[in-house]
PDB file of C-alpha atoms in Angstrom:
ATOM      1  CA  MET A1080     -32.879   2.895   7.300  1.00 51.00           C
ATOM      2  CA  ALA A1081     -29.744   5.153   6.730  1.00 53.00           C
ATOM      3  CA  ARG A1082     -27.287   5.485   9.557  1.00 54.00           C
ATOM      4  CA  THR A1083     -26.621   9.015  11.019  1.00 54.00           C
ATOM      5  CA  LYS A1084     -23.114   9.717  10.492  1.00 64.00           C
ATOM      6  CA  GLU A1085     -21.066   9.911  13.807  1.00 81.00           C
ATOM      7  CA  PHE A1086     -19.145  13.260  12.522  1.00 90.00           C
ATOM      8  CA  ASP A1087     -19.394  16.762  10.974  1.00 95.00           C
ATOM      9  CA  PRO A1088     -18.401  16.605   7.421  1.00 95.00           C
ATOM     10  CA  ASP A1089     -17.553  20.155   7.567  1.00 95.00           C
ATOM     11  CA  GLN A1090     -15.277  19.949  10.576  1.00 96.00           C
ATOM     12  CA  VAL A1091     -13.679  17.026   8.838  1.00 97.00           C
ATOM     13  CA  LEU A1092     -13.342  18.918   5.690  1.00 97.00           C
ATOM     14  CA  GLN A1093     -11.456  21.447   7.618  1.00 97.00           C
ATOM     15  CA  ARG A1094      -9.270  19.033   9.311  1.00 97.00           C
ATOM     16  CA  ALA A1095      -8.503  17.488   6.012  1.00 98.00           C
ATOM     17  CA  LEU A1096      -7.824  20.671   4.113  1.00 98.00           C
ATOM     18  CA  GLU A1097      -5.067  21.435   6.777  1.00 97.00           C
ATOM     19  CA  LEU A1098      -3.368  18.352   6.679  1.00 98.00           C
ATOM     20  CA  PHE A1099      -3.273  18.454   2.463  1.00 97.00           C
ATOM     21  CA  TRP A1100      -1.988  22.043   3.601  1.00 95.00           C
ATOM     22  CA  GLU A1101       0.647  20.780   5.665  1.00 94.00           C
ATOM     23  CA  ARG A1102       2.048  17.954   3.888  1.00 95.00           C
ATOM     24  CA  GLY A1103       0.215  17.889   0.297  1.00 95.00           C
ATOM     25  CA  CYS A1104      -2.144  15.477  -1.617  1.00 97.00           C
ATOM     26  CA  GLU A1105       0.119  12.495  -2.691  1.00 96.00           C
ATOM     27  CA  ASN A1106       2.082  13.086   0.609  1.00 96.00           C
ATOM     28  CA  THR A1107      -1.191  12.121   2.479  1.00 98.00           C
ATOM     29  CA  SER A1108      -2.283   8.558   2.408  1.00 97.00           C
ATOM     30  CA  MET A1109      -5.751   7.410   3.384  1.00 96.00           C
ATOM     31  CA  ALA A1110      -4.479   5.978   6.133  1.00 96.00           C
ATOM     32  CA  ASP A1111      -3.016   9.070   7.184  1.00 97.00           C
ATOM     33  CA  LEU A1112      -6.226  10.719   6.639  1.00 97.00           C
ATOM     34  CA  VAL A1113      -8.291   8.270   8.644  1.00 96.00           C
ATOM     35  CA  GLU A1114      -5.700   8.607  11.786  1.00 96.00           C
ATOM     36  CA  HIS A1115      -6.027  12.457  11.419  1.00 96.00           C
ATOM     37  CA  LEU A1116      -9.624  12.295  11.089  1.00 95.00           C
ATOM     38  CA  GLY A1117     -10.507   9.764  13.785  1.00 94.00           C
ATOM     39  CA  ILE A1118     -13.454   8.227  11.218  1.00 94.00           C
ATOM     40  CA  ALA A1119     -13.289   5.151   9.484  1.00 94.00           C
ATOM     41  CA  ARG A1120     -12.005   4.555   5.636  1.00 95.00           C
ATOM     42  CA  ALA A1121     -15.529   3.649   4.510  1.00 95.00           C
ATOM     43  CA  SER A1122     -17.006   6.591   5.790  1.00 95.00           C
ATOM     44  CA  LEU A1123     -14.479   8.848   4.233  1.00 95.00           C
ATOM     45  CA  TYR A1124     -15.387   7.378   0.997  1.00 95.00           C
ATOM     46  CA  ALA A1125     -18.758   7.256   1.426  1.00 95.00           C
ATOM     47  CA  THR A1126     -19.025  11.016   2.358  1.00 96.00           C
ATOM     48  CA  PHE A1127     -16.413  12.376   0.132  1.00 96.00           C
ATOM     49  CA  GLY A1128     -15.239  10.082  -2.446  1.00 96.00           C
ATOM     50  CA  SER A1129     -11.484   9.444  -3.286  1.00 96.00           C
ATOM     51  CA  LYS A1130      -8.901  11.026  -1.783  1.00 97.00           C
ATOM     52  CA  ARG A1131      -8.700  13.056  -4.594  1.00 97.00           C
ATOM     53  CA  GLU A1132     -12.384  14.745  -4.590  1.00 97.00           C
ATOM     54  CA  LEU A1133     -11.254  14.476  -0.715  1.00 98.00           C
ATOM     55  CA  TYR A1134      -8.477  16.755  -1.762  1.00 98.00           C
ATOM     56  CA  LEU A1135     -10.483  19.221  -4.469  1.00 98.00           C
ATOM     57  CA  LYS A1136     -13.201  20.016  -1.986  1.00 98.00           C
ATOM     58  CA  ALA A1137     -10.557  20.951   0.866  1.00 98.00           C
ATOM     59  CA  LEU A1138      -8.625  23.386  -2.055  1.00 98.00           C
ATOM     60  CA  ALA A1139     -12.342  24.580  -2.828  1.00 97.00           C
ATOM     61  CA  ARG A1140     -13.129  25.220   0.502  1.00 97.00           C
ATOM     62  CA  TYR A1141      -9.410  26.918   0.961  1.00 97.00           C
ATOM     63  CA  ARG A1142     -10.406  29.145  -2.143  1.00 97.00           C
ATOM     64  CA  GLU A1143     -13.348  30.124  -0.991  1.00 96.00           C
ATOM     65  CA  ALA A1144     -12.170  31.385   2.331  1.00 95.00           C
ATOM     66  CA  THR A1145      -9.282  33.209   0.924  1.00 94.00           C
ATOM     67  CA  ASP A1146     -11.268  34.528  -2.230  1.00 93.00           C
ATOM     68  CA  THR A1147     -13.581  36.208   0.409  1.00 94.00           C
ATOM     69  CA  ALA A1148     -10.698  37.533   2.598  1.00 93.00           C
ATOM     70  CA  LEU A1149      -9.077  39.166  -0.184  1.00 95.00           C
ATOM     71  CA  VAL A1150     -12.173  41.028  -1.757  1.00 95.00           C
ATOM     72  CA  GLU A1151     -13.272  41.834   1.810  1.00 95.00           C
ATOM     73  CA  ALA A1152      -9.335  43.513   2.213  1.00 94.00           C
ATOM     74  CA  LEU A1153      -9.512  45.511  -1.395  1.00 96.00           C
ATOM     75  CA  SER A1154     -13.104  46.716  -1.526  1.00 94.00           C
ATOM     76  CA  GLN A1155     -13.128  49.019   1.852  1.00 93.00           C
ATOM     77  CA  PRO A1156     -14.121  52.274   1.309  1.00 94.00           C
ATOM     78  CA  GLY A1157     -11.456  55.217   0.958  1.00 95.00           C
ATOM     79  CA  PRO A1158      -7.878  54.812   0.123  1.00 97.00           C
ATOM     80  CA  VAL A1159      -6.701  51.624  -1.622  1.00 97.00           C
ATOM     81  CA  LEU A1160      -2.823  51.560  -1.671  1.00 97.00           C
ATOM     82  CA  PRO A1161      -3.120  50.913   2.321  1.00 97.00           C
ATOM     83  CA  ALA A1162      -4.725  47.981   1.954  1.00 97.00           C
ATOM     84  CA  VAL A1163      -2.827  46.859  -0.997  1.00 97.00           C
ATOM     85  CA  ARG A1164       0.366  47.100   0.882  1.00 97.00           C
ATOM     86  CA  ASP A1165      -0.869  45.546   3.865  1.00 96.00           C
ATOM     87  CA  LEU A1166      -1.882  42.523   1.611  1.00 95.00           C
ATOM     88  CA  ILE A1167       1.780  42.355   0.026  1.00 95.00           C
ATOM     89  CA  GLU A1168       3.017  42.151   4.268  1.00 94.00           C
ATOM     90  CA  ARG A1169       0.722  39.186   4.493  1.00 93.00           C
ATOM     91  CA  TYR A1170       1.599  36.909   1.986  1.00 91.00           C
ATOM     92  CA  ALA A1171       5.273  37.756   3.121  1.00 91.00           C
ATOM     93  CA  ARG A1172       4.614  37.144   6.617  1.00 88.00           C
ATOM     94  CA  ASP A1173       2.319  33.484   6.268  1.00 84.00           C
ATOM     95  CA  PRO A1174       5.440  31.006   6.694  1.00 80.00           C
ATOM     96  CA  ARG A1175       2.582  28.189   5.330  1.00 83.00           C
ATOM     97  CA  GLY A1176       2.651  29.350   1.932  1.00 86.00           C
ATOM     98  CA  CYS A1177      -1.017  28.380   0.312  1.00 93.00           C
ATOM     99  CA  LEU A1178      -2.678  25.616  -0.840  1.00 96.00           C
ATOM    100  CA  VAL A1179      -3.507  26.868  -4.085  1.00 96.00           C
ATOM    101  CA  VAL A1180       0.250  27.601  -5.065  1.00 95.00           C
ATOM    102  CA  ASN A1181       0.945  23.781  -3.579  1.00 95.00           C
ATOM    103  CA  THR A1182      -1.432  22.908  -5.969  1.00 97.00           C
ATOM    104  CA  ALA A1183      -0.137  24.315  -8.611  1.00 96.00           C
ATOM    105  CA  VAL A1184       3.298  22.779  -8.127  1.00 94.00           C
ATOM    106  CA  GLU A1185       2.031  19.362  -7.289  1.00 96.00           C
ATOM    107  CA  LEU A1186      -0.650  18.959  -9.635  1.00 96.00           C
ATOM    108  CA  ALA A1187      -1.529  20.827 -11.852  1.00 96.00           C
ATOM    109  CA  SER A1188       0.656  19.670 -14.553  1.00 96.00           C
ATOM    110  CA  ARG A1189      -1.157  16.346 -14.689  1.00 97.00           C
ATOM    111  CA  ASP A1190      -4.443  17.127 -13.087  1.00 97.00           C
ATOM    112  CA  ASP A1191      -6.716  19.041 -15.065  1.00 97.00           C
ATOM    113  CA  GLN A1192      -9.129  19.751 -12.521  1.00 97.00           C
ATOM    114  CA  ALA A1193      -6.305  20.357 -10.386  1.00 97.00           C
ATOM    115  CA  ALA A1194      -5.329  23.180 -13.010  1.00 98.00           C
ATOM    116  CA  ARG A1195      -8.605  24.919 -13.127  1.00 98.00           C
ATOM    117  CA  CYS A1196      -8.897  25.631  -9.645  1.00 97.00           C
ATOM    118  CA  VAL A1197      -5.384  26.825  -9.716  1.00 97.00           C
ATOM    119  CA  GLU A1198      -6.158  29.343 -12.905  1.00 97.00           C
ATOM    120  CA  ALA A1199      -9.440  30.080 -11.193  1.00 97.00           C
ATOM    121  CA  SER A1200      -7.650  31.195  -8.017  1.00 97.00           C
ATOM    122  CA  TRP A1201      -5.478  33.372  -9.978  1.00 97.00           C
ATOM    123  CA  THR A1202      -7.765  34.773 -12.297  1.00 97.00           C
ATOM    124  CA  HIS A1203      -9.857  36.164  -9.238  1.00 97.00           C
ATOM    125  CA  LEU A1204      -6.645  37.602  -7.272  1.00 97.00           C
ATOM    126  CA  GLU A1205      -5.613  39.412 -10.367  1.00 97.00           C
ATOM    127  CA  ALA A1206      -9.486  40.568 -11.353  1.00 97.00           C
ATOM    128  CA  THR A1207      -9.581  41.917  -7.743  1.00 97.00           C
ATOM    129  CA  LEU A1208      -6.135  43.410  -7.877  1.00 98.00           C
ATOM    130  CA  THR A1209      -6.909  44.847 -10.860  1.00 98.00           C
ATOM    131  CA  SER A1210     -10.450  46.492  -9.313  1.00 97.00           C
ATOM    132  CA  ALA A1211      -8.905  47.955  -6.817  1.00 98.00           C
ATOM    133  CA  LEU A1212      -5.799  49.542  -8.369  1.00 98.00           C
ATOM    134  CA  THR A1213      -8.042  51.031 -10.620  1.00 98.00           C
ATOM    135  CA  ARG A1214      -9.846  52.635  -7.953  1.00 97.00           C
ATOM    136  CA  ALA A1215      -6.416  53.844  -6.660  1.00 97.00           C
ATOM    137  CA  ARG A1216      -5.616  55.211 -10.087  1.00 97.00           C
ATOM    138  CA  ALA A1217      -9.325  56.990  -9.853  1.00 97.00           C
ATOM    139  CA  GLN A1218      -8.646  58.468  -6.500  1.00 97.00           C
ATOM    140  CA  GLY A1219      -5.251  59.726  -7.275  1.00 97.00           C
ATOM    141  CA  GLU A1220      -3.198  57.221  -5.153  1.00 97.00           C
ATOM    142  CA  LEU A1221      -1.395  55.157  -7.867  1.00 96.00           C
ATOM    143  CA  PRO A1222       0.313  57.788 -11.093  1.00 95.00           C
ATOM    144  CA  ALA A1223      -1.801  57.985 -14.391  1.00 94.00           C
ATOM    145  CA  ASP A1224       1.328  56.160 -15.843  1.00 94.00           C
ATOM    146  CA  LYS A1225       0.591  52.874 -13.725  1.00 95.00           C
ATOM    147  CA  ASP A1226      -1.029  50.398 -15.788  1.00 97.00           C
ATOM    148  CA  PRO A1227      -3.792  48.403 -13.044  1.00 98.00           C
ATOM    149  CA  ARG A1228      -3.966  45.627 -14.940  1.00 98.00           C
ATOM    150  CA  THR A1229      -0.346  44.883 -15.315  1.00 97.00           C
ATOM    151  CA  LEU A1230       0.531  45.607 -12.010  1.00 97.00           C
ATOM    152  CA  ALA A1231      -1.522  43.356 -10.598  1.00 98.00           C
ATOM    153  CA  ARG A1232       0.023  40.712 -12.725  1.00 98.00           C
ATOM    154  CA  PHE A1233       3.263  41.081 -11.367  1.00 97.00           C
ATOM    155  CA  LEU A1234       1.588  41.191  -7.898  1.00 97.00           C
ATOM    156  CA  LEU A1235       0.039  38.008  -8.945  1.00 97.00           C
ATOM    157  CA  VAL A1236       3.431  36.215 -10.003  1.00 97.00           C
ATOM    158  CA  ILE A1237       5.036  38.239  -6.600  1.00 96.00           C
ATOM    159  CA  PHE A1238       2.773  36.692  -4.455  1.00 96.00           C
ATOM    160  CA  GLN A1239       2.753  33.333  -5.562  1.00 95.00           C
ATOM    161  CA  GLY A1240       6.617  33.205  -5.901  1.00 94.00           C
ATOM    162  CA  MET A1241       6.783  34.842  -1.767  1.00 94.00           C
ATOM    163  CA  ARG A1242       4.506  31.879  -1.101  1.00 92.00           C
ATOM    164  CA  VAL A1243       6.962  29.413  -2.695  1.00 92.00           C
ATOM    165  CA  ILE A1244       9.824  31.219  -1.163  1.00 92.00           C
ATOM    166  CA  ALA A1245       8.499  31.864   2.575  1.00 88.00           C
ATOM    167  CA  ARG A1246       8.346  27.660   2.897  1.00 85.00           C
ATOM    168  CA  THR A1247      12.254  27.151   2.539  1.00 88.00           C
ATOM    169  CA  PRO A1248      14.642  27.443   4.821  1.00 89.00           C
ATOM    170  CA  SER A1249      15.866  31.243   5.830  1.00 89.00           C
ATOM    171  CA  PRO A1250      13.414  33.099   3.274  1.00 92.00           C
ATOM    172  CA  GLU A1251      13.204  36.027   5.460  1.00 93.00           C
ATOM    173  CA  ASP A1252      16.169  37.954   3.435  1.00 94.00           C
ATOM    174  CA  ARG A1253      14.504  37.324   0.212  1.00 94.00           C
ATOM    175  CA  LEU A1254      11.173  37.984   1.301  1.00 95.00           C
ATOM    176  CA  ARG A1255      11.598  41.511   2.817  1.00 95.00           C
ATOM    177  CA  ASP A1256      13.541  42.579  -0.132  1.00 96.00           C
ATOM    178  CA  ALA A1257      10.484  41.523  -2.498  1.00 95.00           C
ATOM    179  CA  VAL A1258       8.152  42.825  -0.306  1.00 96.00           C
ATOM    180  CA  THR A1259      10.530  46.634  -0.525  1.00 96.00           C
ATOM    181  CA  GLN A1260      10.413  46.101  -4.636  1.00 96.00           C
ATOM    182  CA  ALA A1261       6.702  45.477  -4.480  1.00 96.00           C
ATOM    183  CA  GLN A1262       5.936  48.255  -2.162  1.00 95.00           C
ATOM    184  CA  ALA A1263       8.353  50.321  -4.524  1.00 94.00           C
ATOM    185  CA  LEU A1264       6.004  50.122  -7.729  1.00 92.00           C
ATOM    186  CA  LEU A1265       2.898  51.763  -5.659  1.00 91.00           C
ATOM    187  CA  ALA A1266       4.323  54.782  -5.165  1.00 82.00           C
TER     188      ALA A1266
END
Protein backbone atom coordinates (compact mmCIF):
# COMPACT_ATOMS: atom_id res chain seq x y z
CA MET A 1 0.00 0.00 0.00
CA ALA A 2 1.41 3.40 -1.04
CA ARG A 3 2.10 5.95 1.68
CA THR A 4 0.16 9.20 1.74
CA LYS A 5 2.28 12.27 1.05
CA GLU A 6 2.88 14.30 4.19
CA PHE A 7 3.20 17.50 2.20
CA ASP A 8 1.27 19.39 -0.43
CA PRO A 9 3.22 19.10 -3.72
CA ASP A 10 1.61 22.31 -4.96
CA GLN A 11 2.87 24.29 -1.96
CA VAL A 12 6.29 22.67 -2.18
CA LEU A 13 6.52 23.59 -5.87
CA GLN A 14 5.65 27.19 -5.06
CA ARG A 15 8.30 27.35 -2.34
CA ALA A 16 10.86 25.78 -4.68
CA LEU A 17 9.96 28.38 -7.30
CA GLU A 18 10.66 31.16 -4.81
CA LEU A 19 14.02 29.67 -3.83
CA PHE A 20 15.08 29.18 -7.46
CA TRP A 21 13.93 32.72 -8.28
CA GLU A 22 16.06 34.09 -5.45
CA ARG A 23 19.20 31.97 -5.99
CA GLY A 24 19.03 30.54 -9.50
CA CYS A 25 19.13 26.90 -10.49
CA GLU A 26 22.86 26.30 -10.24
CA ASN A 27 23.23 28.15 -6.94
CA THR A 28 20.50 26.04 -5.35
CA SER A 29 21.65 22.61 -4.24
CA MET A 30 19.47 19.65 -3.37
CA ALA A 31 20.57 20.20 0.23
CA ASP A 32 19.26 23.78 -0.01
CA LEU A 33 15.96 22.52 -1.36
CA VAL A 34 15.62 19.85 1.33
CA GLU A 35 16.29 22.42 4.05
CA HIS A 36 14.10 25.17 2.56
CA LEU A 37 11.19 22.90 1.68
CA GLY A 38 11.32 20.79 4.81
CA ILE A 39 10.90 17.47 3.04
CA ALA A 40 13.22 14.53 2.55
CA ARG A 41 15.46 14.27 -0.50
CA ALA A 42 13.84 10.94 -1.45
CA SER A 43 10.39 12.57 -1.35
CA LEU A 44 11.63 15.39 -3.57
CA TYR A 45 12.99 12.94 -6.13
CA ALA A 46 9.89 10.74 -5.96
CA THR A 47 7.52 13.67 -6.44
CA PHE A 48 9.40 15.99 -8.81
CA GLY A 49 12.31 14.02 -10.26
CA SER A 50 15.73 15.63 -10.45
CA LYS A 51 16.61 19.16 -9.41
CA ARG A 52 16.51 20.16 -13.08
CA GLU A 53 13.02 18.67 -13.47
CA LEU A 54 11.87 20.52 -10.35
CA TYR A 55 13.36 23.73 -11.73
CA LEU A 56 11.58 23.32 -15.07
CA LYS A 57 8.29 22.62 -13.27
CA ALA A 58 8.79 25.75 -11.16
CA LEU A 59 9.57 27.73 -14.32
CA ALA A 60 6.39 26.42 -15.98
CA ARG A 61 4.37 27.50 -12.93
CA TYR A 62 5.98 30.94 -13.01
CA ARG A 63 5.22 31.31 -16.72
CA GLU A 64 1.61 30.25 -16.26
CA ALA A 65 1.06 32.87 -13.56
CA THR A 66 2.86 35.69 -15.37
CA ASP A 67 1.34 34.89 -18.77
CA THR A 68 -2.16 34.89 -17.29
CA ALA A 69 -1.57 38.19 -15.49
CA LEU A 70 -0.19 39.76 -18.67
CA VAL A 71 -3.19 38.75 -20.77
CA GLU A 72 -5.59 39.99 -18.08
CA ALA A 73 -3.79 43.34 -17.84
CA LEU A 74 -3.73 43.97 -21.58
CA SER A 75 -7.10 42.59 -22.67
CA GLN A 76 -9.42 44.76 -20.60
CA PRO A 77 -12.02 46.69 -22.60
CA GLY A 78 -11.42 50.39 -23.19
CA PRO A 79 -8.20 52.30 -23.75
CA VAL A 80 -5.12 50.08 -24.13
CA LEU A 81 -2.17 52.44 -23.75
CA PRO A 82 -2.74 53.15 -20.04
CA ALA A 83 -2.40 49.41 -19.40
CA VAL A 84 0.78 49.22 -21.51
CA ARG A 85 2.22 52.24 -19.68
CA ASP A 86 1.38 50.62 -16.36
CA LEU A 87 3.09 47.43 -17.50
CA ILE A 88 6.25 49.41 -18.33
CA GLU A 89 6.19 50.91 -14.83
CA ARG A 90 5.64 47.50 -13.21
CA TYR A 91 8.58 45.95 -15.03
CA ALA A 92 10.79 48.76 -13.76
CA ARG A 93 9.56 48.49 -10.16
CA ASP A 94 10.05 44.76 -9.60
CA PRO A 95 13.37 44.33 -7.76
CA ARG A 96 13.28 40.53 -7.92
CA GLY A 97 13.76 40.42 -11.64
CA CYS A 98 12.20 37.63 -13.65
CA LEU A 99 12.66 33.87 -13.45
CA VAL A 100 12.44 33.62 -17.25
CA VAL A 101 15.22 36.21 -17.69
CA ASN A 102 17.27 34.47 -15.00
CA THR A 103 16.81 31.21 -16.88
CA ALA A 104 17.85 32.82 -20.16
CA VAL A 105 21.04 34.12 -18.60
CA GLU A 106 21.88 31.05 -16.53
CA LEU A 107 20.73 28.05 -18.55
CA ALA A 108 19.37 28.76 -22.03
CA SER A 109 22.71 28.58 -23.82
CA ARG A 110 23.29 24.98 -22.69
CA ASP A 111 19.87 23.53 -21.87
CA ASP A 112 17.54 23.10 -24.84
CA GLN A 113 14.42 22.63 -22.73
CA ALA A 114 15.15 25.78 -20.69
CA ALA A 115 15.81 27.66 -23.95
CA ARG A 116 12.46 26.52 -25.34
CA CYS A 117 10.69 27.71 -22.17
CA VAL A 118 12.36 31.11 -22.44
CA GLU A 119 11.51 31.41 -26.13
CA ALA A 120 7.89 30.39 -25.50
CA SER A 121 7.57 32.99 -22.77
CA TRP A 122 9.01 35.77 -24.88
CA THR A 123 6.92 34.76 -27.90
CA HIS A 124 3.82 34.92 -25.72
CA LEU A 125 4.78 38.36 -24.35
CA GLU A 126 5.46 39.65 -27.86
CA ALA A 127 2.18 38.29 -29.22
CA THR A 128 0.17 39.70 -26.32
CA LEU A 129 1.79 43.13 -26.68
CA THR A 130 1.33 43.07 -30.47
CA SER A 131 -2.36 42.30 -30.04
CA ALA A 132 -2.82 45.05 -27.47
CA LEU A 133 -0.93 47.62 -29.55
CA THR A 134 -2.88 46.64 -32.68
CA ARG A 135 -6.06 47.31 -30.73
CA ALA A 136 -4.63 50.63 -29.50
CA ARG A 137 -3.86 51.69 -33.07
CA ALA A 138 -7.35 50.67 -34.23
CA GLN A 139 -8.85 52.75 -31.39
CA GLY A 140 -6.78 55.78 -32.39
CA GLU A 141 -4.57 55.71 -29.29
CA LEU A 142 -1.44 54.88 -31.25
CA PRO A 143 -0.47 56.76 -34.43
CA ALA A 144 -1.12 54.86 -37.66
CA ASP A 145 2.59 54.95 -38.56
CA LYS A 146 3.56 52.92 -35.48
CA ASP A 147 3.98 49.23 -36.25
CA PRO A 148 2.49 47.23 -33.35
CA ARG A 149 4.75 44.20 -33.86
CA THR A 150 7.95 46.24 -34.04
CA LEU A 151 6.93 48.26 -31.00
CA ALA A 152 6.03 45.04 -29.14
CA ARG A 153 9.46 43.60 -29.92
CA PHE A 154 11.12 46.77 -28.67
CA LEU A 155 9.12 46.62 -25.43
CA LEU A 156 9.98 42.93 -25.01
CA VAL A 157 13.69 43.76 -25.18
CA ILE A 158 13.29 46.78 -22.87
CA PHE A 159 11.29 44.74 -20.35
CA GLN A 160 13.86 41.96 -20.22
CA GLY A 161 16.70 44.48 -19.97
CA MET A 162 14.92 46.25 -17.13
CA ARG A 163 14.60 42.95 -15.31
CA VAL A 164 18.36 42.41 -15.55
CA ILE A 165 19.20 46.00 -14.53
CA ALA A 166 16.77 45.79 -11.58
CA ARG A 167 18.97 43.10 -10.01
CA THR A 168 22.06 45.32 -9.95
CA PRO A 169 23.11 47.83 -7.29
CA SER A 170 21.59 51.30 -7.75
CA PRO A 171 19.49 50.69 -10.88
CA GLU A 172 17.06 53.56 -10.27
CA ASP A 173 18.43 56.16 -12.73
CA ARG A 174 18.82 53.68 -15.55
CA LEU A 175 15.34 52.26 -15.02
CA ARG A 176 13.74 55.70 -14.77
CA ASP A 177 15.35 56.77 -18.06
CA ALA A 178 14.32 53.52 -19.78
CA VAL A 179 10.73 54.00 -18.61
CA THR A 180 10.72 57.60 -19.86
CA GLN A 181 11.97 56.59 -23.31
CA ALA A 182 9.63 53.60 -23.60
CA GLN A 183 6.67 55.77 -22.59
CA ALA A 184 7.68 58.42 -25.19
CA LEU A 185 7.48 55.83 -27.97
CA LEU A 186 3.81 55.27 -27.18
CA ALA A 187 2.90 58.88 -27.90
